[in-house]
mmCIF file of C-alpha atoms and ligand atoms in Angstrom:
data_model
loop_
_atom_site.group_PDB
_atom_site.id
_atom_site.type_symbol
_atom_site.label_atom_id
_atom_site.label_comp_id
_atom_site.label_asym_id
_atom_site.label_seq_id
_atom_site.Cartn_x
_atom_site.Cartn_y
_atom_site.Cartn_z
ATOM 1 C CA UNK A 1 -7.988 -22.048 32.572
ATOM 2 C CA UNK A 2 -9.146 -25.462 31.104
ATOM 3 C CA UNK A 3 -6.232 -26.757 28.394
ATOM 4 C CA UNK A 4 -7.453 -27.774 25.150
ATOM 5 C CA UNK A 5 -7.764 -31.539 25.960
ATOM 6 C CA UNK A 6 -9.547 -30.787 28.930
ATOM 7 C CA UNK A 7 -12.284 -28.907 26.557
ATOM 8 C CA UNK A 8 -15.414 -30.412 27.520
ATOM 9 C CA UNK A 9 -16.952 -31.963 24.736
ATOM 10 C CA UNK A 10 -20.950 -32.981 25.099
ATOM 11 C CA UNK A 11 -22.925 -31.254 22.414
ATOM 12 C CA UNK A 12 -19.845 -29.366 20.996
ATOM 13 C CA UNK A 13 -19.278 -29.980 17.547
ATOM 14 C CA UNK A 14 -15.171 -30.546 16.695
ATOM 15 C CA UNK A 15 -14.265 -26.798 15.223
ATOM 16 C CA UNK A 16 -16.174 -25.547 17.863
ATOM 17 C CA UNK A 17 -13.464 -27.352 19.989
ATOM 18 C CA UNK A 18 -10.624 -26.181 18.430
ATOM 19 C CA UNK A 19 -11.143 -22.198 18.465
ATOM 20 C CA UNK A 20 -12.887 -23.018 22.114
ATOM 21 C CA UNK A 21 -10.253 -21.256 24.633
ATOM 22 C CA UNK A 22 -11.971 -22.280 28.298
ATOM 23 C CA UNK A 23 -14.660 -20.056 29.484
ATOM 24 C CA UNK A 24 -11.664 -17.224 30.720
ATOM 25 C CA UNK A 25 -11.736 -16.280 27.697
ATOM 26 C CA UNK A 26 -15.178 -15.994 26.779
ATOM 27 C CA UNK A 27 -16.423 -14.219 29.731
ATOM 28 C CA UNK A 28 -13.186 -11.616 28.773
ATOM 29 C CA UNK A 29 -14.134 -11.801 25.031
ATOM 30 C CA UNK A 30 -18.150 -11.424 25.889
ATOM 31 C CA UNK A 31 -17.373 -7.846 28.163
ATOM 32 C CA UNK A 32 -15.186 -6.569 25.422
ATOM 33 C CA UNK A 33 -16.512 -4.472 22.308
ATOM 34 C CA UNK A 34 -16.011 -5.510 19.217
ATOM 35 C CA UNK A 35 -13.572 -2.773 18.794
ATOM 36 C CA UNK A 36 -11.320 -3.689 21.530
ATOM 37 C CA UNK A 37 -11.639 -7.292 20.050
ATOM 38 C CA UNK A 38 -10.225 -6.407 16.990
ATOM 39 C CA UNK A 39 -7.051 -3.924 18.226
ATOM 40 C CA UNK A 40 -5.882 -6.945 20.364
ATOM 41 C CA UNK A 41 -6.475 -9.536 17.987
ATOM 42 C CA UNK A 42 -4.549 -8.022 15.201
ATOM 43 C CA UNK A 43 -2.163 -6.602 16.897
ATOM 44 C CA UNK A 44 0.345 -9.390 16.229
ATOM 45 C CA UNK A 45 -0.519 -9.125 12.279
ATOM 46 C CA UNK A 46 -0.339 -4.900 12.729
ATOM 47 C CA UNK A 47 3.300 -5.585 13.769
ATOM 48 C CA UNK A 48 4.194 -7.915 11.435
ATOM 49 C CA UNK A 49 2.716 -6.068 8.665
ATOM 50 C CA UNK A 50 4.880 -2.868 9.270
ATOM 51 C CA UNK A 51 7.652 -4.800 9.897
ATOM 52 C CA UNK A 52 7.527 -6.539 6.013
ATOM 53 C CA UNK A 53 10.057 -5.212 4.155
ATOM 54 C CA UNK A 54 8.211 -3.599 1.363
ATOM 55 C CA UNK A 55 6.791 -0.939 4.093
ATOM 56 C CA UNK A 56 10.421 -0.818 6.366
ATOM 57 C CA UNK A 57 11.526 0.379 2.716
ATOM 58 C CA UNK A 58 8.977 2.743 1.856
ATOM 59 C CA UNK A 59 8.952 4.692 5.386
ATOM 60 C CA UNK A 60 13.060 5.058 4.707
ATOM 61 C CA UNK A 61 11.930 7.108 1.449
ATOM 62 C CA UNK A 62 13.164 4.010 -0.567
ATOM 63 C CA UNK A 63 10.920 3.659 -3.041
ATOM 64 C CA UNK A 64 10.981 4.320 -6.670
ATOM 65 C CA UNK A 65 8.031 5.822 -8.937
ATOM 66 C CA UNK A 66 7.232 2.651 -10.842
ATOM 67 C CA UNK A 67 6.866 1.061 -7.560
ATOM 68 C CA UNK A 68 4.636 3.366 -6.388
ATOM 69 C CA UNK A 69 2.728 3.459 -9.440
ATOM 70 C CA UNK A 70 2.507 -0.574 -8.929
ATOM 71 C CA UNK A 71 0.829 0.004 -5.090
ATOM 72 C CA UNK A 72 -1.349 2.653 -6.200
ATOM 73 C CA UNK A 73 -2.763 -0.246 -8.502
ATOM 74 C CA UNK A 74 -2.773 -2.623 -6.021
ATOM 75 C CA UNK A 75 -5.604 -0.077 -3.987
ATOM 76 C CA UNK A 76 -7.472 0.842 -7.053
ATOM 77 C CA UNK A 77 -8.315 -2.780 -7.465
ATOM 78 C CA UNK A 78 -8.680 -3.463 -3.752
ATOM 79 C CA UNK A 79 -10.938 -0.540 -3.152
ATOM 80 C CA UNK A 80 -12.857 -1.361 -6.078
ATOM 81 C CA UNK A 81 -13.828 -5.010 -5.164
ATOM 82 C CA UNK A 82 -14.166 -3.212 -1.301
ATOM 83 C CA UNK A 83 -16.499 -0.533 -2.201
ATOM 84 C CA UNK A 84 -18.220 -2.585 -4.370
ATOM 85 C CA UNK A 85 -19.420 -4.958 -1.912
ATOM 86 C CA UNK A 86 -20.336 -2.444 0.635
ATOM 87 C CA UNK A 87 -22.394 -0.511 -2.108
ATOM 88 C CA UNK A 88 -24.065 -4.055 -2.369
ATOM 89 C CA UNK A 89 -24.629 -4.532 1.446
ATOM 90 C CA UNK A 90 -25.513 -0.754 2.357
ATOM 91 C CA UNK A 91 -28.774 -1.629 3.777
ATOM 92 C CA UNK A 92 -27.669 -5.040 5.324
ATOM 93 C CA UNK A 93 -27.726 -4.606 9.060
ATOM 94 C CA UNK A 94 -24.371 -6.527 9.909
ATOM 95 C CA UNK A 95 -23.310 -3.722 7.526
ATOM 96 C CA UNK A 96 -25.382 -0.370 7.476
ATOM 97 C CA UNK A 97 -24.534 1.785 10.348
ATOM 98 C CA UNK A 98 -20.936 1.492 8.560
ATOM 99 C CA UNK A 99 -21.496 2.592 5.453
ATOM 100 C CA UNK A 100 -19.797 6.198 4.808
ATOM 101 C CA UNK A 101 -19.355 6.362 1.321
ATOM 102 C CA UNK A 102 -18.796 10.341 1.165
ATOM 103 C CA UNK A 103 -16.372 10.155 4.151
ATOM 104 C CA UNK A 104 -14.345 7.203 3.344
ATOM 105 C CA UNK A 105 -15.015 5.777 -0.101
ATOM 106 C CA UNK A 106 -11.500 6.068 -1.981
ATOM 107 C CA UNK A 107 -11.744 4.655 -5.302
ATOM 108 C CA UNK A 108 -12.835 7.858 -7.294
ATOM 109 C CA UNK A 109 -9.795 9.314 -5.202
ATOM 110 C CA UNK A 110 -7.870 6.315 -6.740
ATOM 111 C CA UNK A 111 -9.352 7.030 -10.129
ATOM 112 C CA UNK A 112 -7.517 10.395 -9.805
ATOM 113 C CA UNK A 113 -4.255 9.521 -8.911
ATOM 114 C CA UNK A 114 -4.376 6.578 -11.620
ATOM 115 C CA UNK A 115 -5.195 8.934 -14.320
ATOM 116 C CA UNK A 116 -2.081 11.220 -13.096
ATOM 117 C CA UNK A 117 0.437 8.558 -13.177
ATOM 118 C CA UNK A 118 -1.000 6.404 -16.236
ATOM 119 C CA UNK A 119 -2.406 8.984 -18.420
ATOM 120 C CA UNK A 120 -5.902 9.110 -19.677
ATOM 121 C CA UNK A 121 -5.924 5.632 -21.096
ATOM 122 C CA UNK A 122 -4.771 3.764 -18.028
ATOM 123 C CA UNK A 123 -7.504 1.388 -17.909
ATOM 124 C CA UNK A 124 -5.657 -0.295 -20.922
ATOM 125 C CA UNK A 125 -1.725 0.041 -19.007
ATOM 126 C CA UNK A 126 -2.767 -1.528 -15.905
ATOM 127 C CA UNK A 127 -3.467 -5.212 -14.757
ATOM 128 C CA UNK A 128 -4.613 -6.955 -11.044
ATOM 129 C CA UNK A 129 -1.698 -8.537 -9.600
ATOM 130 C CA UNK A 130 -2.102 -12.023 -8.428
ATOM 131 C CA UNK A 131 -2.221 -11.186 -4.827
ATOM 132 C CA UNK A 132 -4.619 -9.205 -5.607
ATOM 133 C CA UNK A 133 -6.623 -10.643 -7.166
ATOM 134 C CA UNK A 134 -6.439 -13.071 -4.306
ATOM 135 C CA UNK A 135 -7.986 -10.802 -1.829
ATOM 136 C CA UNK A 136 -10.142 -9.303 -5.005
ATOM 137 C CA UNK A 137 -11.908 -12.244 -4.706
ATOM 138 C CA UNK A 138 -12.013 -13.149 -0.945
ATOM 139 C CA UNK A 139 -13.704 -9.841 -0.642
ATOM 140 C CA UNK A 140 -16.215 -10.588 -2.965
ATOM 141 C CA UNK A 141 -17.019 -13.621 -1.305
ATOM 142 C CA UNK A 142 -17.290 -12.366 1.687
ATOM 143 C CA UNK A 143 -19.799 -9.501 0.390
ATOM 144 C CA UNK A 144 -21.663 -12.041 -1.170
ATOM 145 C CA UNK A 145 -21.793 -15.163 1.158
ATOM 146 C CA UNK A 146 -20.752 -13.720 4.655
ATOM 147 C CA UNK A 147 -21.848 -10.040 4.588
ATOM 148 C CA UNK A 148 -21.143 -10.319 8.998
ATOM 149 C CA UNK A 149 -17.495 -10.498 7.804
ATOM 150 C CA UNK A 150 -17.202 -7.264 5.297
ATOM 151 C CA UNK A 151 -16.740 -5.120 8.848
ATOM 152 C CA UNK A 152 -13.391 -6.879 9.358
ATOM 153 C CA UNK A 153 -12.372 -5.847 5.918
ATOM 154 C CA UNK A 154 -13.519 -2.189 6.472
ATOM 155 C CA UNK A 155 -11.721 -1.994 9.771
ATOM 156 C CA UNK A 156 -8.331 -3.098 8.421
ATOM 157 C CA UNK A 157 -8.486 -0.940 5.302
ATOM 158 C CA UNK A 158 -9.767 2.877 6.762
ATOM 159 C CA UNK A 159 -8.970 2.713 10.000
ATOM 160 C CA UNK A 160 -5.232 1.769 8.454
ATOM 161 C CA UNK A 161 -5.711 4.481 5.992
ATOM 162 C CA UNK A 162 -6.728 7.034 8.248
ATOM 163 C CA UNK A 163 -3.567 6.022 11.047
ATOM 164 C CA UNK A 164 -0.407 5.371 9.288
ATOM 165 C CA UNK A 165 -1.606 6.038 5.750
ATOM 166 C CA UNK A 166 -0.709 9.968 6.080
ATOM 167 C CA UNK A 167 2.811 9.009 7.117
ATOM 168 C CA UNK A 168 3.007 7.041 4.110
ATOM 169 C CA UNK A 169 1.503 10.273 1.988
ATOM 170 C CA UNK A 170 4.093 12.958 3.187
ATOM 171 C CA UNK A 171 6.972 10.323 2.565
ATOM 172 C CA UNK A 172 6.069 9.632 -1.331
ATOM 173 C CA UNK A 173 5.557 13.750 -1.734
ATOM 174 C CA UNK A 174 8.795 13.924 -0.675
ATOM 175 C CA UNK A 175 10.694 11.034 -1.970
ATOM 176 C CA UNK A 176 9.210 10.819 -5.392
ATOM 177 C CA UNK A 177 8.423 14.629 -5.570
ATOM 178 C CA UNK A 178 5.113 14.265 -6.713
ATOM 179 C CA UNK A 179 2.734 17.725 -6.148
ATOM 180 C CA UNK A 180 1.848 19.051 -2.694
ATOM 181 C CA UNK A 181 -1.031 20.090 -4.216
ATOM 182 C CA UNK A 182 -2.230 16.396 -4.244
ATOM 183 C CA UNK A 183 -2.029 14.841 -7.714
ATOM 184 C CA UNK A 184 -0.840 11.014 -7.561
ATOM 185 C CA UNK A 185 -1.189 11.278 -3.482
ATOM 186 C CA UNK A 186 -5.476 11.987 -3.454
ATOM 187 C CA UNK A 187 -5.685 8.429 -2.540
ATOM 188 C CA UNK A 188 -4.427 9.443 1.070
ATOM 189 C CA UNK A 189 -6.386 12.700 1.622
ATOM 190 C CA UNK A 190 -9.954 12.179 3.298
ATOM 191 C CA UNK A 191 -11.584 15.651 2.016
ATOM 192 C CA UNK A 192 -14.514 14.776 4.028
ATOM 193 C CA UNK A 193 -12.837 14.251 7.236
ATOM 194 C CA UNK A 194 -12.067 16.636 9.550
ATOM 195 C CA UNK A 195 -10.255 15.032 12.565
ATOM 196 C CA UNK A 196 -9.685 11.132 11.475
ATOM 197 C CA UNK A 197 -9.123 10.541 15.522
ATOM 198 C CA UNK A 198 -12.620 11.421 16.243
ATOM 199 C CA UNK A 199 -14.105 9.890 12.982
ATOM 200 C CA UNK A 200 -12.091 6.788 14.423
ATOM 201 C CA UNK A 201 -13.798 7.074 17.823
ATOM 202 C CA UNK A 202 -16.646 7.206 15.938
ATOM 203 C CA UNK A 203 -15.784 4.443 13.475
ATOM 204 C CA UNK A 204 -15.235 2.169 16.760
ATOM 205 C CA UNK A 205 -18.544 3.264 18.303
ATOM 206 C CA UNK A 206 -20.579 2.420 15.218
ATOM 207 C CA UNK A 207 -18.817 -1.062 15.093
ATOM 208 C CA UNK A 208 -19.780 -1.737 18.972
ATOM 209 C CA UNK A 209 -22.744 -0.871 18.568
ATOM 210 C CA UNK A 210 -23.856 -4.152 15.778
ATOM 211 C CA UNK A 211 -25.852 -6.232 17.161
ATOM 212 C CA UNK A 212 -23.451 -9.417 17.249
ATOM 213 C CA UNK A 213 -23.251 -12.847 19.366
ATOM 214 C CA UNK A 214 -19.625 -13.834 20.241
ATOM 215 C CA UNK A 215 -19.162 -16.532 17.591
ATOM 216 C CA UNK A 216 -19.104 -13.500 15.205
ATOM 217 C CA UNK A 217 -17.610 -11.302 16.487
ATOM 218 C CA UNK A 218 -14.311 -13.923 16.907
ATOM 219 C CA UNK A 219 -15.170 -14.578 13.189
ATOM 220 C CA UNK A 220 -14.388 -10.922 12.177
ATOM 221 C CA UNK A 221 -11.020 -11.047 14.291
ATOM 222 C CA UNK A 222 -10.391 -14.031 12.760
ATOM 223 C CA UNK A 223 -11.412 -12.270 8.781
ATOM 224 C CA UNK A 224 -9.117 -8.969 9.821
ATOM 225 C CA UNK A 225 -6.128 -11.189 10.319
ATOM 226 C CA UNK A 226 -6.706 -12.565 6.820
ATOM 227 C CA UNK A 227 -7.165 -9.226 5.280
ATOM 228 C CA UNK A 228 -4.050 -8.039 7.186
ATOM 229 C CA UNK A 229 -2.311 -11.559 5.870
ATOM 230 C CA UNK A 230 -3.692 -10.441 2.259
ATOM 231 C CA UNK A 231 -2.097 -6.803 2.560
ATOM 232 C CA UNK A 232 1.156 -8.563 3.212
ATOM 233 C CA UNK A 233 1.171 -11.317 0.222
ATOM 234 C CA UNK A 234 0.772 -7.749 -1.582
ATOM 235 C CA UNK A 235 3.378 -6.057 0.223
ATOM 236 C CA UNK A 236 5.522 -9.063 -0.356
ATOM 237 C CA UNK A 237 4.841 -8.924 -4.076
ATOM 238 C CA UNK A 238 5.632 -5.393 -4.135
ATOM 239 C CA UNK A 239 8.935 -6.084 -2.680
ATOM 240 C CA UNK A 240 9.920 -8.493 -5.603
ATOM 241 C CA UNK A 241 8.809 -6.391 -8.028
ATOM 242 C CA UNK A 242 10.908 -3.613 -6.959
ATOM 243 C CA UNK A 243 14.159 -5.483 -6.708
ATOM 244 C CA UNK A 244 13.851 -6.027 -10.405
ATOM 245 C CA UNK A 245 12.914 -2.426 -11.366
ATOM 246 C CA UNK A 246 15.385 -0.277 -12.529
ATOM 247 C CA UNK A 247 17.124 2.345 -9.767
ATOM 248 C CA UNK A 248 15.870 5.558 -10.715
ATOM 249 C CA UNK A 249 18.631 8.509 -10.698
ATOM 250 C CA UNK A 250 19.429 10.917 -7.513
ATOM 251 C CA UNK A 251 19.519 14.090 -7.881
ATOM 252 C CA UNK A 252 21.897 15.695 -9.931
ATOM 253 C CA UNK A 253 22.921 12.321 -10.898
ATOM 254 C CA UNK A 254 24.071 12.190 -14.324
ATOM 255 C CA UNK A 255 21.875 10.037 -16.765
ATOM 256 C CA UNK A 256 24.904 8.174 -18.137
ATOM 257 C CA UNK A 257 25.431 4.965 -17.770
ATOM 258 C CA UNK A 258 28.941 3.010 -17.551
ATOM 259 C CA UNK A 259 28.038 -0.161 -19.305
ATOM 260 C CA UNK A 260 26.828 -2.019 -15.956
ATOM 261 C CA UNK A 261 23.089 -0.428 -14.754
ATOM 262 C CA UNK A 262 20.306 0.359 -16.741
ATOM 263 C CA UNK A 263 21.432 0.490 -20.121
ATOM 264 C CA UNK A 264 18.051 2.688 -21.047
ATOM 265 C CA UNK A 265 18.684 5.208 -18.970
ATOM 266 C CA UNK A 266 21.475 5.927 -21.723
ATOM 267 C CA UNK A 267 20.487 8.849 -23.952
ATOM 268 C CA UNK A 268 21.981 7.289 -26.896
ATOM 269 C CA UNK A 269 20.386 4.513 -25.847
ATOM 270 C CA UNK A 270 16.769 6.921 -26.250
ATOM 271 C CA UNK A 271 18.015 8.000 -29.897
ATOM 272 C CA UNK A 272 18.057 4.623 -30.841
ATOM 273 C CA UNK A 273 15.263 3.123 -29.924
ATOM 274 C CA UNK A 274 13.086 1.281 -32.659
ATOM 275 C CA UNK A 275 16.573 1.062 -34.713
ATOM 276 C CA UNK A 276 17.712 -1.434 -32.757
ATOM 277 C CA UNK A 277 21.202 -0.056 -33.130
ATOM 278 C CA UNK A 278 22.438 -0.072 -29.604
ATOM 279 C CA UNK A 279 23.010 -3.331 -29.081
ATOM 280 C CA UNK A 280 26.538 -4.226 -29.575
ATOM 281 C CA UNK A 281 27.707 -0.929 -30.666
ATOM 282 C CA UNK A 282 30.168 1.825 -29.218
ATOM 283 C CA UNK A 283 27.785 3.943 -27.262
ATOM 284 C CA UNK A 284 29.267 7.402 -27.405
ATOM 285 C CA UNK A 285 27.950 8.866 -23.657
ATOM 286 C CA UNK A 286 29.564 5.545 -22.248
ATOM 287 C CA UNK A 287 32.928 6.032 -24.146
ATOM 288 C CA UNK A 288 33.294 10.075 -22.981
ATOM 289 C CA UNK A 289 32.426 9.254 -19.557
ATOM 290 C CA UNK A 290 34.773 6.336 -19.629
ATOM 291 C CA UNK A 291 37.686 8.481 -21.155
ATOM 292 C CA UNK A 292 36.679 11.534 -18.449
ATOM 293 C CA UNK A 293 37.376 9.133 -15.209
ATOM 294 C CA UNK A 294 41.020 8.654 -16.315
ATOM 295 C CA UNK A 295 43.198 10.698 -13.900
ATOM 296 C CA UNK A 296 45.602 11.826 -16.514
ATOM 297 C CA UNK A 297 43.223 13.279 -18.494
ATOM 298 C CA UNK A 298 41.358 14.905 -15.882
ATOM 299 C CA UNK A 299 45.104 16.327 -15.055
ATOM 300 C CA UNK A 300 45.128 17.896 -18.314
ATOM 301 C CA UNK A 301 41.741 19.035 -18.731
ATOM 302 C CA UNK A 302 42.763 20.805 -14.983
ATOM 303 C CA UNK A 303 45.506 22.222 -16.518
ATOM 304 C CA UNK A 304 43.717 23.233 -19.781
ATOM 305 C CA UNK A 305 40.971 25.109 -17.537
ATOM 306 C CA UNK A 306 43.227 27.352 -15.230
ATOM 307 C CA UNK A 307 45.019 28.044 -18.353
ATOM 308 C CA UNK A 308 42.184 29.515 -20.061
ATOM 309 C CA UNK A 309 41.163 31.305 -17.411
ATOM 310 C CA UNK A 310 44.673 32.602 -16.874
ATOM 311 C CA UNK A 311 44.195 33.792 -20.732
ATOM 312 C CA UNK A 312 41.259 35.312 -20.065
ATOM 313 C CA UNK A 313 41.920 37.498 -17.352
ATOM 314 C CA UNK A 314 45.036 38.453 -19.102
ATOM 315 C CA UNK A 315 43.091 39.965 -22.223
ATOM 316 C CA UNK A 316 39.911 41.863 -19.995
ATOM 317 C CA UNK A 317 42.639 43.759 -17.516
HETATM 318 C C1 HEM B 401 3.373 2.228 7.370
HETATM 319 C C2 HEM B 401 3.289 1.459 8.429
HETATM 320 C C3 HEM B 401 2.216 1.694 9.433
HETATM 321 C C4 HEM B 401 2.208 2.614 10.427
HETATM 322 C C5 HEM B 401 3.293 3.612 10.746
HETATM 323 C C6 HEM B 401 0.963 2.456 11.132
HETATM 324 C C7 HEM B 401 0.608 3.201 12.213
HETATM 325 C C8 HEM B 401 -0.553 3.079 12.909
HETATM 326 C C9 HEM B 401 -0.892 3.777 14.105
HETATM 327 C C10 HEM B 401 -0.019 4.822 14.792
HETATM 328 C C11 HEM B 401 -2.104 3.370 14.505
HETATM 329 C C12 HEM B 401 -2.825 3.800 15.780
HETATM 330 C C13 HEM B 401 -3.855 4.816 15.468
HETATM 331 C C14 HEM B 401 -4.810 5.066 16.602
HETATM 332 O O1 HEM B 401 -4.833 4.351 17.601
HETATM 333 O O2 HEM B 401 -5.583 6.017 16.471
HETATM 334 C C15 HEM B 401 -2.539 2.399 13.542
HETATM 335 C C16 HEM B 401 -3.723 1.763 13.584
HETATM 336 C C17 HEM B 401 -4.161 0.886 12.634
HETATM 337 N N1 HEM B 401 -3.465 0.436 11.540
HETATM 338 FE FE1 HEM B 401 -1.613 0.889 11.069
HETATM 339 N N2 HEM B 401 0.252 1.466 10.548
HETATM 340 C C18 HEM B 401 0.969 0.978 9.495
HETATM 341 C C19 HEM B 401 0.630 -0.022 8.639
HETATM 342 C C20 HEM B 401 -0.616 -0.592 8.614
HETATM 343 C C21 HEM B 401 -1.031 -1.565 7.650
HETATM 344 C C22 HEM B 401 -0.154 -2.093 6.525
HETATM 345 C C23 HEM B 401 -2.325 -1.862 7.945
HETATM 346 C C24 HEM B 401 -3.242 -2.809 7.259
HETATM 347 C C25 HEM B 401 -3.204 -3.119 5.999
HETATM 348 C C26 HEM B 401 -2.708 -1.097 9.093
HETATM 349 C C27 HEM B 401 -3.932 -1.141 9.719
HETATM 350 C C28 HEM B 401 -4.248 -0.449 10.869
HETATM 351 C C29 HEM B 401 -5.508 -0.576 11.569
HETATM 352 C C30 HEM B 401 -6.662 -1.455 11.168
HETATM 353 C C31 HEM B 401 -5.453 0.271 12.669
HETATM 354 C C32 HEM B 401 -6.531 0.510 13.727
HETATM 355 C C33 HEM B 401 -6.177 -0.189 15.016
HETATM 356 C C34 HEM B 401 -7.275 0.074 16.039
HETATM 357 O O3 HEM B 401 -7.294 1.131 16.639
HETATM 358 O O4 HEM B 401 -8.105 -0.809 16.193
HETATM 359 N N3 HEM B 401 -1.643 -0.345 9.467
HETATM 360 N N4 HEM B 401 -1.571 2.239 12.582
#
């Protein structure tokens, strides 16, 4: 295979130079579909992106409701911009025999699960995040200037949603208890697929069959890494954001604090609220729990039980 230096270079501009990788390559790259083009060519960023910590995290179950409520909003404005520019480019023909708005569109789905965790006026509550608004706009341009390249943002969105997305679905049921009947989790349910490994097959067939020369097809590799690298700025961001949210209780967890965590999670803390009386005075929860963790007392309080009980049996034989 000819090394970079050795690229020939009569009549070949100098990017063309730089992505050229020897005529191996192209003959490889020219007999595969674009399909098989884009599962090796973001493989790398697939890995990477389940590896970032924000999805490692979520897959363990560790992820609190806030959080999720933060991601959810991350999709509604993703699929927004996404479905927005598709709408726009339905009869484009880089575009049109992908366009399956009933079986894949998820922003009313979105809609849904935003109105469940935000209430009715959650248009007002919520705000884009910077990275996304980052890939808010890059999909936008693309729809608008390079309508080739919306296929690579497509591909890395539903064919992710349809794969791994319903791992992710079962795990915040479970974790954050949310319905089985589907409120806050419609996002992940694809009413109008049947069997999302043949509407995959399909998916892939559709996207062979565009009528596209090799320049673009490496172009919409090369736009499905970004939108994989724009998933992860997002993933990252959702990672920070957690680590300053507060930890949400375990089960049977008492809502108490002891003067270190989250000091709202305090009920007297609740009471107070708007008198701005907490701060700097004895909390009373805090104090009782305080007084309940010394081992003498707890001696006595022992003590104090079995004696009761003692009493009582006594007086009902
Ligand atoms: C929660 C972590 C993830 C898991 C467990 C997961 C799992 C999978 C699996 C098993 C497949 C293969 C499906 C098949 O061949 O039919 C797949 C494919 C895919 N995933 Fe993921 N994934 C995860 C995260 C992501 C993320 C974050 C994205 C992008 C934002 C993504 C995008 C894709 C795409 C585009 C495909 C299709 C690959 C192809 O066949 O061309 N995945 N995923």
């Amino acid at each position: 295979m000819l090394s970079e230096l050795e690229t020939p270079s009569d009549g070949v501009d100098e990017s063309e130079k730089k992505s050229y990788r020897g005529p191996e390559w192209e003959n490889h790259a020219k007999k595969m579909d674009l399909s098989e083009l884009l599962k090796e060519g973001t493989k790398e960023s697939h890995d990477r992106a389940e590896n970032t910590q924000f999805v490692k995290d979520f897959l363990k179950g560790h992820i609190k409701k806030d959080l999720f409520k933060l991601a959810t909003t991350a999709l509604y404005f993703t699929y927004s911009a996404l479905e927005e520019e598709m709408d726009r480019n339905k009869d484009h023909p880089a575009f049109t025999p992908l366009y399956f708005p009933t079986e894949l569109h998820r922003k009313e789905a979105l809609t849904k699960d935003m109105e469940y965790f935000f209430g009715e006026e959650w248009r007002e509550k919520v705000k884009c995040s910077e990275a996304t608004q980052y890939y808010v706009d890059r999909i936008h341009y693309v729809g608008q200037h390079e309508p080739e390249l919306l296929v690579a943002h497509a591909y890395t969105r539903y064919m992710g949603d349809l794969s791994g997305g319903q791992v992710l679905k079962k795990v915040a049921q479970r974790v954050l208890k949310l319905p089985t009947t589907g409120e806050g989790t419609q996002f992940y349910v694809f009413e109008n697929v049947d069997n999302a490994q043949q509407f995959k097959q399909f998916y892939r067939a559709r996207m062979n069959a565009l009528e596209l020369d090799l320049k673009t097809k490496e172009k919409i590799v090369e736009e499905a890494n970004r939108a994989f690298e724009y998933n992860m700025q997002i993933f990252n961001e959702l990672d920070k954001a957690g680590s300053l949210l507060a930890t949400e209780p375990q089960d049977g967890e008492l809502l108490v604090h002891d003067g270190k965590g989250d000091v709202r999670k305090c009920p007297y803390y609740a009471g107070q609220q708007g008198k701005g009386a907490h701060e700097g005075s004895a909390c009373p929860f805090k104090n009782i729990t305080a007084l309940l963790r010394q081992p003498n007392l707890q001696l006595v309080l022992a003590a104090v039980v079995a004696l009761a009980s003692g009493l009582m049996a006594w007086y009902f034989m």
